[in-house]
Amino acid sequence: MFPLGIWPYITGGLIIGIGVSFVYILTGIHSTQSSLFSTTMSYFSKIPYFQRKTYLESREWRLYFAAGVILGAVIYTLTVSPDGWWTTSVQVWRLVIGGLLVGFGTRLSSGCTSGHGISGIASLSTTSLFAVITFILFGIISAQLVTFLGVLP
Amino acid sequence: MNNRNIVLFIGGLTFGFGLAWGGMSKPEVVLSFLQLKDYGLILLMGAATVTTFVAINIVPRFVKEPLLGGEFKPRTRTLNRNTIIGAIIFGLGWGLSGQCPGSALASLGIGNLPVLIGIAAMFVGSYAMGRFFG
């Protein structure tokens, strides 16, 4: 069940939780991920959907947060990573089609693995619980289908 | 850079470091969960959720309001058709590519440059959702 052991996952999750908790205790903000795509679009698109008040209020801190996420992974790579710089072998067509579905789906659902998954369930939201069960179930179906069709990794 | 943005930046650093430490910056590791070969993702998500549960539900009993102002309010969303249809579409893309929004950003940080294409696609997908279904 855990070919790489359990500790990297548990400690990684704790570190993530500490980051989210740190932000919440100091600011009351739920530092979640997928809204970034919509709030950043408010800099470029005039349509009302993107110009809503909550997006305009959060678009700046979401960019700081995203920059932190990227740089946090850079720091990991430069310090304790056993691999150094690393590149995926998942095909570009999968990144493109998968990315389109992920961008569309997370925004339609108002949350992703962090918004529904971490902050939502930690808030005891049944909506988020249903969302998480659904995307994990369909994630498994999708990944199994891809494997069944002989597409690796 | 005001105090709030500094806090968000530090929180982001921690989040990204934790994602990379826990292997989730590699789409391959996410896929190995969805292919039911390595259940580690559930442990990572569980540990992050339990820690956040304490911050959201227990800390506010002792600390009245956020230290830099604002208010403590759990994250709630109304359940509707879009929540579930969106989660289905997200799940299909997640299982196809092993990417989700946070893990894609962290993936960029470990030097995985092809994920830039995936992130660009996420922006396009989000735009299409807001433009045509928002």
PDB file of C-alpha atoms in Angstrom:
ATOM      1  CA  MET A   1       0.000   0.000   0.000  1.00  0.00           C
ATOM      2  CA  PHE A   2       2.870   2.354   0.778  1.00  0.00           C
ATOM      3  CA  PRO A   3       5.912   1.326  -1.305  1.00  0.00           C
ATOM      4  CA  LEU A   4       7.752   4.547  -0.399  1.00  0.00           C
ATOM      5  CA  GLY A   5       6.838   4.369   3.300  1.00  0.00           C
ATOM      6  CA  ILE A   6       4.344   6.516   5.172  1.00  0.00           C
ATOM      7  CA  TRP A   7       6.520   9.214   6.748  1.00  0.00           C
ATOM      8  CA  PRO A   8       7.226  11.488   3.772  1.00  0.00           C
ATOM      9  CA  TYR A   9       3.464  11.741   3.248  1.00  0.00           C
ATOM     10  CA  ILE A  10       2.531  12.344   6.887  1.00  0.00           C
ATOM     11  CA  THR A  11       5.281  14.910   7.476  1.00  0.00           C
ATOM     12  CA  GLY A  12       4.579  16.578   4.122  1.00  0.00           C
ATOM     13  CA  GLY A  13       0.901  16.878   5.052  1.00  0.00           C
ATOM     14  CA  LEU A  14       1.807  18.312   8.461  1.00  0.00           C
ATOM     15  CA  ILE A  15       4.039  20.950   6.838  1.00  0.00           C
ATOM     16  CA  ILE A  16       1.226  21.901   4.438  1.00  0.00           C
ATOM     17  CA  GLY A  17      -1.248  22.056   7.326  1.00  0.00           C
ATOM     18  CA  ILE A  18       1.110  24.288   9.319  1.00  0.00           C
ATOM     19  CA  GLY A  19       1.342  26.680   6.350  1.00  0.00           C
ATOM     20  CA  VAL A  20      -2.450  26.848   5.947  1.00  0.00           C
ATOM     21  CA  SER A  21      -2.961  27.204   9.730  1.00  0.00           C
ATOM     22  CA  PHE A  22      -0.313  29.941  10.016  1.00  0.00           C
ATOM     23  CA  VAL A  23      -2.160  32.018   7.428  1.00  0.00           C
ATOM     24  CA  TYR A  24      -5.576  31.345   8.990  1.00  0.00           C
ATOM     25  CA  ILE A  25      -4.586  32.205  12.556  1.00  0.00           C
ATOM     26  CA  LEU A  26      -2.939  35.457  11.490  1.00  0.00           C
ATOM     27  CA  THR A  27      -5.403  36.649   8.845  1.00  0.00           C
ATOM     28  CA  GLY A  28      -8.555  34.478   8.865  1.00  0.00           C
ATOM     29  CA  ILE A  29      -7.874  33.727   5.193  1.00  0.00           C
ATOM     30  CA  HIS A  30      -8.313  30.216   3.810  1.00  0.00           C
ATOM     31  CA  SER A  31      -5.199  29.901   1.677  1.00  0.00           C
ATOM     32  CA  THR A  32      -6.463  27.645  -1.076  1.00  0.00           C
ATOM     33  CA  GLN A  33      -5.194  27.153  -4.590  1.00  0.00           C
ATOM     34  CA  SER A  34      -7.561  27.009  -7.563  1.00  0.00           C
ATOM     35  CA  SER A  35      -9.224  30.460  -7.171  1.00  0.00           C
ATOM     36  CA  LEU A  36      -5.906  31.939  -8.320  1.00  0.00           C
ATOM     37  CA  PHE A  37      -6.863  31.198 -11.923  1.00  0.00           C
ATOM     38  CA  SER A  38     -10.094  33.211 -11.710  1.00  0.00           C
ATOM     39  CA  THR A  39      -8.784  36.075  -9.558  1.00  0.00           C
ATOM     40  CA  THR A  40      -5.727  36.603 -11.779  1.00  0.00           C
ATOM     41  CA  MET A  41      -8.017  36.723 -14.814  1.00  0.00           C
ATOM     42  CA  SER A  42      -9.647  39.810 -13.272  1.00  0.00           C
ATOM     43  CA  TYR A  43      -6.508  41.779 -14.274  1.00  0.00           C
ATOM     44  CA  PHE A  44      -7.188  40.973 -17.934  1.00  0.00           C
ATOM     45  CA  SER A  45     -10.913  40.358 -18.455  1.00  0.00           C
ATOM     46  CA  LYS A  46     -13.618  42.963 -17.986  1.00  0.00           C
ATOM     47  CA  ILE A  47     -16.525  40.511 -17.857  1.00  0.00           C
ATOM     48  CA  PRO A  48     -18.547  40.697 -14.614  1.00  0.00           C
ATOM     49  CA  TYR A  49     -17.797  37.109 -13.566  1.00  0.00           C
ATOM     50  CA  PHE A  50     -14.106  37.972 -13.082  1.00  0.00           C
ATOM     51  CA  GLN A  51     -14.711  41.514 -11.775  1.00  0.00           C
ATOM     52  CA  ARG A  52     -16.682  40.330  -8.732  1.00  0.00           C
ATOM     53  CA  LYS A  53     -15.751  41.913  -5.408  1.00  0.00           C
ATOM     54  CA  THR A  54     -14.288  38.801  -3.754  1.00  0.00           C
ATOM     55  CA  TYR A  55     -11.923  38.281  -6.703  1.00  0.00           C
ATOM     56  CA  LEU A  56     -10.721  41.885  -6.709  1.00  0.00           C
ATOM     57  CA  GLU A  57     -10.116  41.723  -2.945  1.00  0.00           C
ATOM     58  CA  SER A  58      -8.142  38.485  -3.026  1.00  0.00           C
ATOM     59  CA  ARG A  59      -6.275  38.695  -6.331  1.00  0.00           C
ATOM     60  CA  GLU A  60      -3.176  40.318  -4.864  1.00  0.00           C
ATOM     61  CA  TRP A  61      -2.576  37.974  -1.937  1.00  0.00           C
ATOM     62  CA  ARG A  62      -3.265  34.964  -4.157  1.00  0.00           C
ATOM     63  CA  LEU A  63      -0.315  35.967  -6.332  1.00  0.00           C
ATOM     64  CA  TYR A  64       1.953  36.287  -3.273  1.00  0.00           C
ATOM     65  CA  PHE A  65       0.709  32.907  -2.068  1.00  0.00           C
ATOM     66  CA  ALA A  66       1.319  31.257  -5.458  1.00  0.00           C
ATOM     67  CA  ALA A  67       4.812  32.781  -5.669  1.00  0.00           C
ATOM     68  CA  GLY A  68       5.468  31.289  -2.222  1.00  0.00           C
ATOM     69  CA  VAL A  69       4.288  27.829  -3.302  1.00  0.00           C
ATOM     70  CA  ILE A  70       6.642  27.849  -6.293  1.00  0.00           C
ATOM     71  CA  LEU A  71       9.583  29.191  -4.285  1.00  0.00           C
ATOM     72  CA  GLY A  72       8.921  26.744  -1.420  1.00  0.00           C
ATOM     73  CA  ALA A  73       9.410  23.893  -3.875  1.00  0.00           C
ATOM     74  CA  VAL A  74      12.562  25.606  -5.224  1.00  0.00           C
ATOM     75  CA  ILE A  75      13.951  25.765  -1.669  1.00  0.00           C
ATOM     76  CA  TYR A  76      13.150  22.067  -1.187  1.00  0.00           C
ATOM     77  CA  THR A  77      14.995  21.235  -4.400  1.00  0.00           C
ATOM     78  CA  LEU A  78      18.061  23.296  -3.482  1.00  0.00           C
ATOM     79  CA  THR A  79      18.303  21.970   0.090  1.00  0.00           C
ATOM     80  CA  VAL A  80      16.994  18.522   1.044  1.00  0.00           C
ATOM     81  CA  SER A  81      15.796  17.022  -2.248  1.00  0.00           C
ATOM     82  CA  PRO A  82      17.457  13.687  -3.093  1.00  0.00           C
ATOM     83  CA  ASP A  83      16.645  14.223  -6.794  1.00  0.00           C
ATOM     84  CA  GLY A  84      17.666  17.795  -7.623  1.00  0.00           C
ATOM     85  CA  TRP A  85      15.882  19.418 -10.561  1.00  0.00           C
ATOM     86  CA  TRP A  86      13.310  17.045 -11.971  1.00  0.00           C
ATOM     87  CA  THR A  87      11.116  16.695 -15.073  1.00  0.00           C
ATOM     88  CA  THR A  88       7.959  14.626 -15.517  1.00  0.00           C
ATOM     89  CA  SER A  89       7.576  11.929 -18.125  1.00  0.00           C
ATOM     90  CA  VAL A  90       3.809  12.500 -18.407  1.00  0.00           C
ATOM     91  CA  GLN A  91       3.147  13.375 -22.062  1.00  0.00           C
ATOM     92  CA  VAL A  92       2.457  17.002 -22.996  1.00  0.00           C
ATOM     93  CA  TRP A  93      -0.964  16.172 -24.500  1.00  0.00           C
ATOM     94  CA  ARG A  94      -2.029  14.818 -21.105  1.00  0.00           C
ATOM     95  CA  LEU A  95      -0.803  17.975 -19.354  1.00  0.00           C
ATOM     96  CA  VAL A  96      -2.776  20.108 -21.822  1.00  0.00           C
ATOM     97  CA  ILE A  97      -6.092  18.219 -21.821  1.00  0.00           C
ATOM     98  CA  GLY A  98      -5.799  17.434 -18.107  1.00  0.00           C
ATOM     99  CA  GLY A  99      -4.993  21.083 -17.365  1.00  0.00           C
ATOM    100  CA  LEU A 100      -8.050  22.307 -19.290  1.00  0.00           C
ATOM    101  CA  LEU A 101     -10.328  19.920 -17.387  1.00  0.00           C
ATOM    102  CA  VAL A 102      -8.689  20.764 -14.036  1.00  0.00           C
ATOM    103  CA  GLY A 103      -9.026  24.529 -14.626  1.00  0.00           C
ATOM    104  CA  PHE A 104     -12.639  24.264 -15.777  1.00  0.00           C
ATOM    105  CA  GLY A 105     -13.736  21.683 -13.209  1.00  0.00           C
ATOM    106  CA  THR A 106     -12.159  23.217 -10.096  1.00  0.00           C
ATOM    107  CA  ARG A 107     -13.723  26.602 -10.845  1.00  0.00           C
ATOM    108  CA  LEU A 108     -17.152  25.127 -11.620  1.00  0.00           C
ATOM    109  CA  SER A 109     -16.922  23.165  -8.366  1.00  0.00           C
ATOM    110  CA  SER A 110     -15.532  26.175  -6.389  1.00  0.00           C
ATOM    111  CA  GLY A 111     -12.603  24.223  -5.014  1.00  0.00           C
ATOM    112  CA  CYS A 112      -9.824  21.722  -5.589  1.00  0.00           C
ATOM    113  CA  THR A 113      -7.732  19.314  -3.544  1.00  0.00           C
ATOM    114  CA  SER A 114      -6.773  22.152  -1.212  1.00  0.00           C
ATOM    115  CA  GLY A 115     -10.012  24.210  -1.122  1.00  0.00           C
ATOM    116  CA  HIS A 116     -12.462  21.319  -0.775  1.00  0.00           C
ATOM    117  CA  GLY A 117      -9.902  18.759   0.340  1.00  0.00           C
ATOM    118  CA  ILE A 118      -7.972  20.488   3.126  1.00  0.00           C
ATOM    119  CA  SER A 119      -9.746  23.737   4.090  1.00  0.00           C
ATOM    120  CA  GLY A 120     -13.267  22.514   3.268  1.00  0.00           C
ATOM    121  CA  ILE A 121     -13.163  19.231   5.165  1.00  0.00           C
ATOM    122  CA  ALA A 122     -11.287  20.909   8.040  1.00  0.00           C
ATOM    123  CA  SER A 123     -14.243  23.334   8.139  1.00  0.00           C
ATOM    124  CA  LEU A 124     -16.585  20.304   8.402  1.00  0.00           C
ATOM    125  CA  SER A 125     -18.317  21.314   5.159  1.00  0.00           C
ATOM    126  CA  THR A 126     -20.496  18.480   3.813  1.00  0.00           C
ATOM    127  CA  THR A 127     -20.406  20.172   0.388  1.00  0.00           C
ATOM    128  CA  SER A 128     -16.636  19.792   0.339  1.00  0.00           C
ATOM    129  CA  LEU A 129     -16.851  16.202   1.548  1.00  0.00           C
ATOM    130  CA  PHE A 130     -19.146  15.313  -1.373  1.00  0.00           C
ATOM    131  CA  ALA A 131     -16.851  17.171  -3.788  1.00  0.00           C
ATOM    132  CA  VAL A 132     -13.756  15.335  -2.502  1.00  0.00           C
ATOM    133  CA  ILE A 133     -15.397  11.914  -2.724  1.00  0.00           C
ATOM    134  CA  THR A 134     -16.500  12.748  -6.272  1.00  0.00           C
ATOM    135  CA  PHE A 135     -13.157  13.982  -7.613  1.00  0.00           C
ATOM    136  CA  ILE A 136     -11.195  11.150  -6.005  1.00  0.00           C
ATOM    137  CA  LEU A 137     -13.648   8.594  -7.440  1.00  0.00           C
ATOM    138  CA  PHE A 138     -13.505  10.093 -10.941  1.00  0.00           C
ATOM    139  CA  GLY A 139      -9.746  10.615 -10.649  1.00  0.00           C
ATOM    140  CA  ILE A 140      -9.361   6.896 -10.000  1.00  0.00           C
ATOM    141  CA  ILE A 141     -11.716   5.980 -12.871  1.00  0.00           C
ATOM    142  CA  SER A 142      -9.811   8.286 -15.230  1.00  0.00           C
ATOM    143  CA  ALA A 143      -6.353   7.067 -14.191  1.00  0.00           C
ATOM    144  CA  GLN A 144      -7.427   3.411 -14.430  1.00  0.00           C
ATOM    145  CA  LEU A 145      -8.852   4.003 -17.904  1.00  0.00           C
ATOM    146  CA  VAL A 146      -5.637   5.698 -19.061  1.00  0.00           C
ATOM    147  CA  THR A 147      -3.581   2.789 -17.712  1.00  0.00           C
ATOM    148  CA  PHE A 148      -5.980   0.262 -19.281  1.00  0.00           C
ATOM    149  CA  LEU A 149      -5.444   1.938 -22.668  1.00  0.00           C
ATOM    150  CA  GLY A 150      -1.727   1.347 -22.221  1.00  0.00           C
ATOM    151  CA  VAL A 151      -0.707   4.982 -21.691  1.00  0.00           C
ATOM    152  CA  LEU A 152       2.184   5.263 -19.221  1.00  0.00           C
ATOM    153  CA  PRO A 153       3.219   6.510 -16.661  1.00  0.00           C
TER     154      PRO A 153
ATOM    155  CA  MET B   1       4.294  44.424   0.454  1.00  0.00           C
ATOM    156  CA  ASN B   2       1.909  44.729   3.412  1.00  0.00           C
ATOM    157  CA  ASN B   3       1.858  42.393   6.407  1.00  0.00           C
ATOM    158  CA  ARG B   4      -0.967  40.279   5.025  1.00  0.00           C
ATOM    159  CA  ASN B   5       0.896  39.598   1.800  1.00  0.00           C
ATOM    160  CA  ILE B   6       4.052  38.680   3.733  1.00  0.00           C
ATOM    161  CA  VAL B   7       2.036  36.156   5.762  1.00  0.00           C
ATOM    162  CA  LEU B   8       0.515  34.708   2.585  1.00  0.00           C
ATOM    163  CA  PHE B   9       3.946  34.483   0.987  1.00  0.00           C
ATOM    164  CA  ILE B  10       5.399  32.627   4.002  1.00  0.00           C
ATOM    165  CA  GLY B  11       2.324  30.366   4.113  1.00  0.00           C
ATOM    166  CA  GLY B  12       2.849  29.665   0.412  1.00  0.00           C
ATOM    167  CA  LEU B  13       6.537  28.850   0.966  1.00  0.00           C
ATOM    168  CA  THR B  14       5.521  26.342   3.644  1.00  0.00           C
ATOM    169  CA  PHE B  15       2.751  24.861   1.489  1.00  0.00           C
ATOM    170  CA  GLY B  16       5.033  24.454  -1.528  1.00  0.00           C
ATOM    171  CA  PHE B  17       7.853  22.962   0.544  1.00  0.00           C
ATOM    172  CA  GLY B  18       5.406  20.471   2.101  1.00  0.00           C
ATOM    173  CA  LEU B  19       3.974  19.482  -1.288  1.00  0.00           C
ATOM    174  CA  ALA B  20       7.466  18.846  -2.656  1.00  0.00           C
ATOM    175  CA  TRP B  21       8.607  17.070   0.535  1.00  0.00           C
ATOM    176  CA  GLY B  22       5.568  14.788   0.331  1.00  0.00           C
ATOM    177  CA  GLY B  23       6.257  13.998  -3.348  1.00  0.00           C
ATOM    178  CA  MET B  24       3.102  15.635  -4.714  1.00  0.00           C
ATOM    179  CA  SER B  25       5.040  18.001  -6.964  1.00  0.00           C
ATOM    180  CA  LYS B  26       5.573  14.935  -9.164  1.00  0.00           C
ATOM    181  CA  PRO B  27       2.524  14.024 -11.268  1.00  0.00           C
ATOM    182  CA  GLU B  28       3.825  10.441 -11.229  1.00  0.00           C
ATOM    183  CA  VAL B  29       3.308  10.210  -7.446  1.00  0.00           C
ATOM    184  CA  VAL B  30      -0.235  11.606  -7.704  1.00  0.00           C
ATOM    185  CA  LEU B  31      -0.950   9.139 -10.521  1.00  0.00           C
ATOM    186  CA  SER B  32       0.379   6.225  -8.478  1.00  0.00           C
ATOM    187  CA  PHE B  33      -2.323   7.059  -5.924  1.00  0.00           C
ATOM    188  CA  LEU B  34      -5.089   7.259  -8.509  1.00  0.00           C
ATOM    189  CA  GLN B  35      -3.796   4.021 -10.057  1.00  0.00           C
ATOM    190  CA  LEU B  36      -4.178   2.531  -6.535  1.00  0.00           C
ATOM    191  CA  LYS B  37      -0.497   1.615  -6.242  1.00  0.00           C
ATOM    192  CA  ASP B  38       0.472   3.962  -3.397  1.00  0.00           C
ATOM    193  CA  TYR B  39      -2.096   5.367  -0.979  1.00  0.00           C
ATOM    194  CA  GLY B  40       0.267   8.044   0.355  1.00  0.00           C
ATOM    195  CA  LEU B  41      -1.771  10.956  -1.004  1.00  0.00           C
ATOM    196  CA  ILE B  42      -4.579  10.140   1.451  1.00  0.00           C
ATOM    197  CA  LEU B  43      -2.104  10.250   4.352  1.00  0.00           C
ATOM    198  CA  LEU B  44      -0.732  13.609   3.180  1.00  0.00           C
ATOM    199  CA  MET B  45      -4.185  15.090   2.692  1.00  0.00           C
ATOM    200  CA  GLY B  46      -5.324  13.645   6.035  1.00  0.00           C
ATOM    201  CA  ALA B  47      -2.363  15.070   7.965  1.00  0.00           C
ATOM    202  CA  ALA B  48      -2.836  18.491   6.343  1.00  0.00           C
ATOM    203  CA  THR B  49      -6.574  18.417   7.061  1.00  0.00           C
ATOM    204  CA  VAL B  50      -6.208  17.410  10.727  1.00  0.00           C
ATOM    205  CA  THR B  51      -3.678  20.201  11.317  1.00  0.00           C
ATOM    206  CA  THR B  52      -5.949  22.717   9.602  1.00  0.00           C
ATOM    207  CA  PHE B  53      -8.946  21.383  11.567  1.00  0.00           C
ATOM    208  CA  VAL B  54      -7.195  22.465  14.785  1.00  0.00           C
ATOM    209  CA  ALA B  55      -6.569  25.958  13.389  1.00  0.00           C
ATOM    210  CA  ILE B  56     -10.153  26.414  12.212  1.00  0.00           C
ATOM    211  CA  ASN B  57     -12.108  24.748  15.021  1.00  0.00           C
ATOM    212  CA  ILE B  58      -9.994  24.840  18.182  1.00  0.00           C
ATOM    213  CA  VAL B  59      -7.700  27.877  18.009  1.00  0.00           C
ATOM    214  CA  PRO B  60     -10.672  30.332  17.761  1.00  0.00           C
ATOM    215  CA  ARG B  61     -11.854  29.119  21.186  1.00  0.00           C
ATOM    216  CA  PHE B  62      -8.749  30.667  22.708  1.00  0.00           C
ATOM    217  CA  VAL B  63      -7.943  33.466  20.276  1.00  0.00           C
ATOM    218  CA  LYS B  64     -10.846  35.791  19.583  1.00  0.00           C
ATOM    219  CA  GLU B  65      -9.875  37.059  16.142  1.00  0.00           C
ATOM    220  CA  PRO B  66      -7.039  36.705  13.641  1.00  0.00           C
ATOM    221  CA  LEU B  67      -3.899  38.395  14.986  1.00  0.00           C
ATOM    222  CA  LEU B  68      -3.662  40.771  12.003  1.00  0.00           C
ATOM    223  CA  GLY B  69      -7.385  41.547  11.919  1.00  0.00           C
ATOM    224  CA  GLY B  70     -10.243  40.005   9.940  1.00  0.00           C
ATOM    225  CA  GLU B  71     -12.493  37.270  11.281  1.00  0.00           C
ATOM    226  CA  PHE B  72     -12.456  33.533  11.857  1.00  0.00           C
ATOM    227  CA  LYS B  73     -15.018  31.932   9.569  1.00  0.00           C
ATOM    228  CA  PRO B  74     -14.994  28.274   8.467  1.00  0.00           C
ATOM    229  CA  ARG B  75     -14.905  27.694   4.709  1.00  0.00           C
ATOM    230  CA  THR B  76     -18.402  26.714   3.604  1.00  0.00           C
ATOM    231  CA  ARG B  77     -19.895  26.347   0.140  1.00  0.00           C
ATOM    232  CA  THR B  78     -23.449  25.584  -0.936  1.00  0.00           C
ATOM    233  CA  LEU B  79     -23.898  22.162  -2.460  1.00  0.00           C
ATOM    234  CA  ASN B  80     -25.411  22.368  -5.918  1.00  0.00           C
ATOM    235  CA  ARG B  81     -25.220  20.635  -9.263  1.00  0.00           C
ATOM    236  CA  ASN B  82     -22.123  22.589 -10.290  1.00  0.00           C
ATOM    237  CA  THR B  83     -20.179  21.433  -7.225  1.00  0.00           C
ATOM    238  CA  ILE B  84     -20.563  17.828  -8.324  1.00  0.00           C
ATOM    239  CA  ILE B  85     -20.305  18.286 -12.119  1.00  0.00           C
ATOM    240  CA  GLY B  86     -17.184  20.419 -11.569  1.00  0.00           C
ATOM    241  CA  ALA B  87     -15.682  17.776  -9.275  1.00  0.00           C
ATOM    242  CA  ILE B  88     -16.331  15.094 -11.908  1.00  0.00           C
ATOM    243  CA  ILE B  89     -14.593  17.175 -14.616  1.00  0.00           C
ATOM    244  CA  PHE B  90     -11.715  18.014 -12.262  1.00  0.00           C
ATOM    245  CA  GLY B  91     -11.351  14.334 -11.329  1.00  0.00           C
ATOM    246  CA  LEU B  92     -11.173  13.263 -14.978  1.00  0.00           C
ATOM    247  CA  GLY B  93      -8.413  15.803 -15.680  1.00  0.00           C
ATOM    248  CA  TRP B  94      -6.600  14.927 -12.462  1.00  0.00           C
ATOM    249  CA  GLY B  95      -6.535  11.234 -13.337  1.00  0.00           C
ATOM    250  CA  LEU B  96      -5.423  11.934 -16.900  1.00  0.00           C
ATOM    251  CA  SER B  97      -2.516  14.218 -16.006  1.00  0.00           C
ATOM    252  CA  GLY B  98      -1.685  13.854 -12.290  1.00  0.00           C
ATOM    253  CA  GLN B  99      -1.889  17.633 -11.914  1.00  0.00           C
ATOM    254  CA  CYS B 100      -3.977  19.771  -9.589  1.00  0.00           C
ATOM    255  CA  PRO B 101      -3.607  23.537  -9.108  1.00  0.00           C
ATOM    256  CA  GLY B 102      -1.302  23.545  -6.054  1.00  0.00           C
ATOM    257  CA  SER B 103       0.774  20.558  -7.093  1.00  0.00           C
ATOM    258  CA  ALA B 104       1.314  22.105 -10.543  1.00  0.00           C
ATOM    259  CA  LEU B 105       2.781  25.276  -8.995  1.00  0.00           C
ATOM    260  CA  ALA B 106       5.055  23.209  -6.742  1.00  0.00           C
ATOM    261  CA  SER B 107       6.007  21.084  -9.742  1.00  0.00           C
ATOM    262  CA  LEU B 108       7.271  24.208 -11.465  1.00  0.00           C
ATOM    263  CA  GLY B 109       9.414  24.833  -8.382  1.00  0.00           C
ATOM    264  CA  ILE B 110      11.200  21.496  -8.644  1.00  0.00           C
ATOM    265  CA  GLY B 111      12.188  22.414 -12.195  1.00  0.00           C
ATOM    266  CA  ASN B 112       9.451  20.580 -14.073  1.00  0.00           C
ATOM    267  CA  LEU B 113       9.157  23.098 -16.897  1.00  0.00           C
ATOM    268  CA  PRO B 114       6.634  21.133 -19.056  1.00  0.00           C
ATOM    269  CA  VAL B 115       4.060  21.790 -16.323  1.00  0.00           C
ATOM    270  CA  LEU B 116       3.991  25.421 -17.487  1.00  0.00           C
ATOM    271  CA  ILE B 117       1.875  24.155 -20.377  1.00  0.00           C
ATOM    272  CA  GLY B 118      -0.448  22.454 -17.895  1.00  0.00           C
ATOM    273  CA  ILE B 119      -0.735  25.645 -15.810  1.00  0.00           C
ATOM    274  CA  ALA B 120      -1.489  27.671 -18.952  1.00  0.00           C
ATOM    275  CA  ALA B 121      -4.203  25.135 -19.815  1.00  0.00           C
ATOM    276  CA  MET B 122      -5.665  25.541 -16.310  1.00  0.00           C
ATOM    277  CA  PHE B 123      -5.933  29.286 -16.893  1.00  0.00           C
ATOM    278  CA  VAL B 124      -7.671  28.660 -20.235  1.00  0.00           C
ATOM    279  CA  GLY B 125     -10.068  26.157 -18.637  1.00  0.00           C
ATOM    280  CA  SER B 126     -10.871  28.583 -15.800  1.00  0.00           C
ATOM    281  CA  TYR B 127     -11.420  31.394 -18.282  1.00  0.00           C
ATOM    282  CA  ALA B 128     -13.772  29.249 -20.370  1.00  0.00           C
ATOM    283  CA  MET B 129     -15.743  28.344 -17.252  1.00  0.00           C
ATOM    284  CA  GLY B 130     -16.122  31.978 -16.173  1.00  0.00           C
ATOM    285  CA  ARG B 131     -16.768  33.263 -19.685  1.00  0.00           C
ATOM    286  CA  PHE B 132     -19.389  30.761 -20.797  1.00  0.00           C
ATOM    287  CA  PHE B 133     -20.833  29.265 -17.611  1.00  0.00           C
ATOM    288  CA  GLY B 134     -20.149  31.887 -14.929  1.00  0.00           C
TER     289      GLY B 134
END
